[in-house]
CSV table of C-alpha atoms and ligand atoms in Angstrom, one decimal:
chain,number,residue,atom,x,y,z
A,21,MET,CA,-9.0,169.3,181.4
A,22,THR,CA,-7.4,169.8,184.8
A,23,SER,CA,-9.3,166.7,186.4
A,24,MET,CA,-8.3,164.8,183.4
A,25,ASN,CA,-4.7,165.6,183.7
A,26,ARG,CA,-5.1,164.4,187.5
A,27,ARG,CA,-6.9,161.3,186.6
A,28,ASN,CA,-4.3,160.1,183.8
A,29,PHE,CA,-1.7,160.8,186.8
A,30,VAL,CA,-3.4,158.8,189.1
A,31,LYS,CA,-3.7,156.1,186.9
A,32,ILE,CA,-0.2,156.0,185.7
A,33,ALA,CA,1.0,156.2,189.1
A,34,GLY,CA,-1.5,153.4,190.3
A,35,ALA,CA,-0.5,151.1,187.2
A,36,ALA,CA,3.3,151.6,188.1
A,37,GLY,CA,2.6,150.7,191.5
A,38,ALA,CA,4.1,153.9,192.7
A,39,ALA,CA,2.3,153.9,196.2
A,40,ALA,CA,4.3,156.9,197.4
A,41,LEU,CA,2.9,159.0,194.6
A,42,LEU,CA,-0.7,158.0,195.4
A,43,ALA,CA,-0.4,158.6,199.1
A,44,GLY,CA,-1.2,162.3,198.8
A,45,CYS,CA,-4.6,161.3,197.0
A,46,ASP,CA,-5.7,158.5,199.2
A,47,ASN,CA,-7.1,158.8,202.5
A,48,GLY,CA,-4.6,158.4,205.1
A,49,GLY,CA,-7.0,157.3,207.7
A,50,ASP,CA,-7.8,160.2,210.2
A,51,ALA,CA,-7.5,163.2,208.0
A,52,GLU,CA,-9.3,166.4,208.8
A,53,GLN,CA,-11.4,168.2,206.2
A,54,THR,CA,-9.3,170.0,203.9
A,55,PRO,CA,-9.1,171.4,200.4
A,56,ALA,CA,-8.6,168.5,198.0
A,57,THR,CA,-7.8,170.4,194.7
A,58,ASP,CA,-4.6,172.0,193.4
A,59,ASP,CA,-2.4,169.3,194.9
A,60,THR,CA,-0.6,168.5,191.5
A,61,ALA,CA,1.8,170.3,189.7
A,62,ASP,CA,-0.1,170.3,186.5
A,63,ASP,CA,-3.3,172.2,187.8
A,64,THR,CA,-4.3,175.0,186.0
A,65,PRO,CA,-5.7,178.0,188.3
A,66,ASP,CA,-9.2,178.2,187.0
A,67,GLU,CA,-10.7,175.5,189.5
A,68,ALA,CA,-12.0,176.8,193.0
A,69,PRO,CA,-11.0,174.5,195.9
A,70,TYR,CA,-13.4,172.4,197.6
A,71,THR,CA,-13.8,170.8,201.0
A,72,LEU,CA,-14.4,167.0,201.5
A,73,VAL,CA,-15.8,165.4,204.8
A,74,LYS,CA,-12.7,163.1,204.7
A,75,GLU,CA,-9.3,163.8,202.8
A,76,GLY,CA,-9.1,162.1,199.4
A,77,VAL,CA,-12.4,160.4,199.8
A,78,LEU,CA,-15.7,161.5,198.1
A,79,THR,CA,-18.4,160.5,200.8
A,80,ASN,CA,-21.8,159.5,199.5
A,81,VAL,CA,-25.1,159.4,201.2
A,82,ALA,CA,-28.0,157.7,199.9
A,83,GLU,CA,-31.4,155.4,200.5
A,84,LEU,CA,-29.9,152.2,199.1
A,85,GLY,CA,-33.1,150.1,198.3
A,86,PHE,CA,-33.6,151.8,194.8
A,87,SER,CA,-32.5,149.2,192.2
A,88,PRO,CA,-30.9,149.4,189.6
A,89,PHE,CA,-29.5,152.8,190.8
A,90,GLU,CA,-28.1,152.0,194.4
A,91,TYR,CA,-28.8,148.6,196.2
A,92,ILE,CA,-27.1,146.2,198.6
A,93,ASP,CA,-26.1,143.2,196.7
A,94,GLU,CA,-26.1,139.3,198.2
A,95,ASP,CA,-22.7,139.9,199.3
A,96,GLY,CA,-23.5,143.2,200.9
A,97,ASN,CA,-21.7,145.5,198.8
A,98,THR,CA,-23.5,149.0,197.6
A,99,VAL,CA,-23.9,148.5,194.0
A,100,GLY,CA,-25.8,150.1,191.0
A,101,PHE,CA,-25.6,152.7,188.4
A,102,ASP,CA,-25.3,155.6,190.5
A,103,VAL,CA,-22.4,153.7,192.6
A,104,ASP,CA,-20.4,153.2,189.2
A,105,LEU,CA,-21.1,156.9,188.3
A,106,SER,CA,-19.9,157.9,191.6
A,107,ASN,CA,-16.8,155.9,191.5
A,108,ALA,CA,-16.3,157.2,187.9
A,109,ILE,CA,-16.7,160.9,189.3
A,110,ALA,CA,-14.3,160.1,192.1
A,111,GLU,CA,-11.6,158.7,189.7
A,112,LYS,CA,-11.7,162.0,187.6
A,113,LEU,CA,-11.1,163.9,190.7
A,114,GLY,CA,-8.2,161.5,192.0
A,115,LEU,CA,-10.5,160.5,195.1
A,116,THR,CA,-12.0,157.0,196.3
A,117,CYS,CA,-15.5,156.7,197.1
A,118,GLU,CA,-17.4,155.8,200.3
A,119,TRP,CA,-20.9,155.2,201.3
A,120,LEU,CA,-22.5,155.9,204.5
A,121,PRO,CA,-24.9,153.2,205.7
A,122,ASN,CA,-28.3,153.4,204.3
A,123,GLN,CA,-30.6,156.5,205.3
A,124,ALA,CA,-34.3,157.2,204.8
A,125,PHE,CA,-34.9,158.9,201.6
A,126,ASP,CA,-36.4,162.1,203.2
A,127,THR,CA,-33.2,162.6,205.2
A,128,LEU,CA,-30.6,163.0,202.4
A,129,VAL,CA,-31.5,166.7,201.5
A,130,PRO,CA,-31.3,167.6,205.3
A,131,THR,CA,-28.0,165.8,205.6
A,132,ILE,CA,-26.2,167.6,202.6
A,133,GLU,CA,-27.7,170.9,203.8
A,134,GLN,CA,-26.4,170.3,207.4
A,135,GLY,CA,-23.1,169.3,206.0
A,136,GLY,CA,-20.3,167.3,208.0
A,137,LYS,CA,-21.3,163.7,207.1
A,138,ALA,CA,-21.4,163.5,203.2
A,139,ASP,CA,-20.0,165.3,200.4
A,140,ILE,CA,-22.6,164.3,197.8
A,141,CYS,CA,-26.0,162.6,197.4
A,142,ILE,CA,-26.5,160.4,194.4
A,143,ALA,CA,-29.5,158.6,194.7
A,144,GLY,CA,-31.8,158.7,191.6
A,145,MET,CA,-32.9,162.2,193.0
A,146,THR,CA,-34.9,164.4,190.9
A,147,ILE,CA,-34.0,168.2,190.9
A,148,THR,CA,-37.1,170.0,192.3
A,149,ASP,CA,-37.9,173.6,193.3
A,150,ASP,CA,-38.1,172.7,197.0
A,151,ARG,CA,-34.9,171.0,197.3
A,152,LEU,CA,-33.2,173.7,195.4
A,153,GLU,CA,-33.9,175.9,198.3
A,154,HIS,CA,-31.8,173.6,200.5
A,155,VAL,CA,-29.1,172.3,198.1
A,156,ASP,CA,-27.5,172.6,194.8
A,157,PHE,CA,-27.8,170.1,192.2
A,158,SER,CA,-25.2,169.1,189.5
A,159,ASP,CA,-25.8,169.0,186.0
A,160,PRO,CA,-28.6,166.3,185.3
A,161,TYR,CA,-27.3,163.1,184.3
A,162,LEU,CA,-30.4,161.1,183.5
A,163,ASN,CA,-34.0,161.6,182.7
A,164,SER,CA,-36.6,159.7,184.5
A,165,ASN,CA,-40.7,159.4,184.7
A,166,GLN,CA,-43.0,158.0,187.2
A,167,ALA,CA,-44.9,154.5,187.0
A,168,LEU,CA,-48.4,153.5,188.6
A,169,ILE,CA,-47.9,149.9,189.6
A,170,VAL,CA,-50.8,147.2,190.2
A,171,SER,CA,-51.4,143.8,190.6
A,172,ALA,CA,-51.2,142.0,187.1
A,173,SER,CA,-54.6,140.9,187.7
A,174,SER,CA,-56.1,144.1,188.9
A,175,ASP,CA,-58.9,145.7,186.4
A,176,ALA,CA,-58.2,149.3,188.0
A,177,THR,CA,-57.8,152.6,185.8
A,178,THR,CA,-56.0,155.4,187.0
A,179,GLU,CA,-59.4,157.1,187.5
A,180,SER,CA,-60.7,154.4,189.6
A,181,LEU,CA,-57.6,154.4,192.0
A,182,ASN,CA,-58.6,158.1,193.1
A,183,ALA,CA,-61.1,156.8,195.9
A,184,GLU,CA,-60.5,157.0,199.7
A,185,GLU,CA,-60.9,153.2,200.3
A,186,ILE,CA,-57.8,152.9,197.6
A,187,GLN,CA,-54.5,152.6,199.4
A,188,ILE,CA,-51.5,153.7,197.3
A,189,ALA,CA,-47.9,153.2,198.4
A,190,CYS,CA,-45.0,155.4,197.7
A,191,GLN,CA,-41.5,156.2,199.2
A,192,THR,CA,-41.9,159.2,201.7
A,193,GLY,CA,-40.8,162.5,200.3
A,194,THR,CA,-40.2,161.3,196.8
A,195,THR,CA,-41.5,162.9,193.8
A,196,GLY,CA,-44.0,160.0,193.4
A,197,ASP,CA,-45.3,160.7,196.7
A,198,GLU,CA,-45.7,164.2,195.7
A,199,TRP,CA,-47.6,163.0,192.5
A,200,ILE,CA,-50.1,161.0,194.4
A,201,GLN,CA,-51.0,164.1,196.5
A,202,GLU,CA,-51.5,166.1,193.4
A,203,ASN,CA,-53.1,163.7,191.0
A,204,LEU,CA,-55.1,161.1,193.1
A,205,PRO,CA,-56.2,163.4,196.1
A,206,ASN,CA,-59.1,161.4,197.0
A,207,ALA,CA,-57.0,158.0,197.5
A,208,THR,CA,-55.4,156.9,200.9
A,209,ARG,CA,-51.6,157.5,200.4
A,210,VAL,CA,-49.3,155.2,202.3
A,211,PRO,CA,-45.7,156.6,202.5
A,212,LEU,CA,-43.1,154.1,203.4
A,213,SER,CA,-39.3,154.1,204.0
A,214,ASP,CA,-38.8,151.1,201.6
A,215,VAL,CA,-39.9,150.6,198.0
A,216,THR,CA,-39.8,146.8,198.3
A,217,ALA,CA,-42.0,147.0,201.2
A,218,GLY,CA,-44.4,149.1,198.9
A,219,MET,CA,-44.2,146.4,196.3
A,220,MET,CA,-44.6,143.7,198.5
A,221,GLY,CA,-47.8,145.4,199.7
A,222,VAL,CA,-49.5,145.5,196.3
A,223,SER,CA,-48.3,142.1,195.7
A,224,THR,CA,-50.2,140.8,198.8
A,225,GLY,CA,-53.2,143.1,198.4
A,226,SER,CA,-52.4,145.4,201.5
A,227,TYR,CA,-52.1,148.3,198.8
A,228,GLN,CA,-53.9,148.5,195.5
A,229,ALA,CA,-51.2,150.5,193.9
A,230,MET,CA,-47.7,152.3,194.2
A,231,VAL,CA,-46.2,155.1,192.4
A,232,ILE,CA,-42.2,154.9,191.9
A,233,ASP,CA,-39.9,156.1,189.4
A,234,LEU,CA,-40.5,154.2,186.0
A,235,PRO,CA,-36.8,152.7,185.8
A,236,VAL,CA,-37.1,151.2,189.3
A,237,ALA,CA,-40.3,149.8,188.4
A,238,GLN,CA,-39.5,148.3,185.3
A,239,ASN,CA,-36.1,146.8,187.2
A,240,MET,CA,-38.0,145.6,190.1
A,241,LEU,CA,-41.1,144.0,188.2
A,242,ALA,CA,-38.5,142.2,186.1
A,243,GLN,CA,-36.5,140.9,188.9
A,244,SER,CA,-39.0,140.0,191.6
A,245,PHE,CA,-42.3,141.1,191.1
A,246,SER,CA,-43.7,139.3,188.0
A,247,ASP,CA,-47.2,139.4,189.8
A,248,LEU,CA,-47.4,143.2,189.3
A,249,LYS,CA,-48.0,145.3,186.2
A,250,ILE,CA,-47.4,149.0,185.4
A,251,LEU,CA,-50.8,150.4,185.0
A,252,GLU,CA,-49.6,153.7,183.6
A,253,GLU,CA,-46.1,155.4,182.6
A,254,ILE,CA,-46.7,158.8,183.8
A,255,PRO,CA,-44.4,161.6,182.0
A,256,THR,CA,-43.3,163.8,184.7
A,257,GLY,CA,-40.2,164.6,182.8
A,258,GLU,CA,-37.8,164.4,185.8
A,259,GLN,CA,-34.0,164.9,185.8
A,260,TYR,CA,-31.7,163.1,188.2
A,261,ALA,CA,-28.9,165.1,189.6
A,262,ILE,CA,-26.2,165.1,192.4
A,263,ALA,CA,-27.2,167.0,195.5
A,264,VAL,CA,-23.9,169.0,196.8
A,265,SER,CA,-24.0,171.6,199.7
A,266,LYS,CA,-24.4,175.2,198.9
A,267,ASP,CA,-21.7,175.8,200.9
A,268,ASN,CA,-19.3,173.9,198.6
A,269,PRO,CA,-19.7,175.4,194.9
A,270,GLY,CA,-15.9,174.3,194.2
A,271,LEU,CA,-17.1,170.7,194.5
A,272,LEU,CA,-20.2,171.1,192.4
A,273,ASP,CA,-18.0,172.6,189.6
A,274,ALA,CA,-15.6,169.8,190.0
A,275,ILE,CA,-18.5,167.4,189.7
A,276,ASN,CA,-19.9,169.1,186.6
A,277,ASP,CA,-16.6,168.8,185.0
A,278,ALA,CA,-16.1,165.4,185.7
A,279,LEU,CA,-19.8,164.6,184.4
A,280,ALA,CA,-19.0,166.4,181.2
A,281,GLN,CA,-15.9,164.2,180.7
A,282,ILE,CA,-17.9,161.1,181.6
A,283,GLU,CA,-20.6,162.1,178.8
A,284,GLU,CA,-17.9,162.8,176.4
A,285,ASP,CA,-15.5,159.9,176.9
A,286,GLY,CA,-18.4,157.2,176.4
A,287,THR,CA,-18.4,156.1,180.3
A,288,MET,CA,-21.9,157.1,180.6
A,289,ASP,CA,-23.2,155.2,177.8
A,290,GLU,CA,-21.3,152.2,179.1
A,291,LEU,CA,-23.0,152.5,182.6
A,292,LYS,CA,-26.3,153.1,180.9
A,293,GLN,CA,-25.6,149.9,178.6
A,294,LYS,CA,-24.3,147.9,181.8
A,295,TRP,CA,-27.4,148.6,184.0
A,296,PHE,CA,-30.1,149.3,181.5
A,297,GLY,CA,-29.2,147.3,178.7
A,298,THR,CA,-29.4,150.4,176.4
A,299,THR,CA,-27.7,153.9,176.1
A,300,ASP,CA,-31.4,155.4,175.3
A,301,ILE,CA,-32.3,156.2,178.7
B,5,LIG,N1,-36.6,160.4,191.8
B,5,LIG,C1,-37.4,160.4,193.0
B,5,LIG,C2,-37.3,161.6,193.8
B,5,LIG,O1,-36.0,162.3,193.7
B,5,LIG,C3,-37.1,159.2,193.9
B,5,LIG,C4,-35.6,158.9,194.2
B,5,LIG,C5,-35.5,157.8,195.4
B,5,LIG,N2,-34.3,157.4,195.4
B,5,LIG,C6,-33.8,156.5,196.4
B,5,LIG,N3,-32.6,156.3,196.4
B,5,LIG,N4,-34.8,155.9,197.1
B,5,LIG,O2,-38.1,162.0,194.8
């Protein structure tokens, strides 16, 4: 309710071109870390204050090669479902959004844990017990599974891939990486920083398979890798959520509040339709 009021306030002020009114919400340039809530008269007192790396800005960090969740388009812009979602959250909080340069996936949780660089990580990141020891997660925003990818001409079975001479690519530190270790322990796992490099490797025959999140596999096969196929959809039952520092519980609350509004007002369905062509994901 509170954030909704603030959002409407920002929107109306923006529509009226009242730059002076917005000045308090936008980044002034070299601002220091500051409590960002309770800056409007209509606030109710039930919202804990939170801190931001940069005043007026929700600073995001992610690995940016995970289409359609976050990737760099031909014009060099950071785009994707998570990017739109983060923008929608920021709008509800009266903030703007910024993205740090691409970072390896397995550095994201440590970056949030250490603090000082980014406020949130939204990166198609699955809630796991290990990660929960280091960061907090928002309420989940999307369900996901894994996919086992092979060359379209391959006659491999999942069982036949569990052999030492078989090289299976994954993105380092992901749940797909873990899945290989637990389920195909005899295979030679090839952890890579870049998902596309893994798919290229399967395409050229350097690796015999890759394990990666199903929606990303479906998207990238449809866009760029028609010579690959999904051998098996693996029902891991994962949930994506936003990672926030354990030292910033007020921000976690504000994000959950914004997410609930985004579910309720139809924004989430709009974004799913835009990026996946269906709301049924
Ligand atoms: N969902 C998987 C995980 O959390 C993979 C996420 C990879 N995300 C990315 N932006 N590269 O481990």
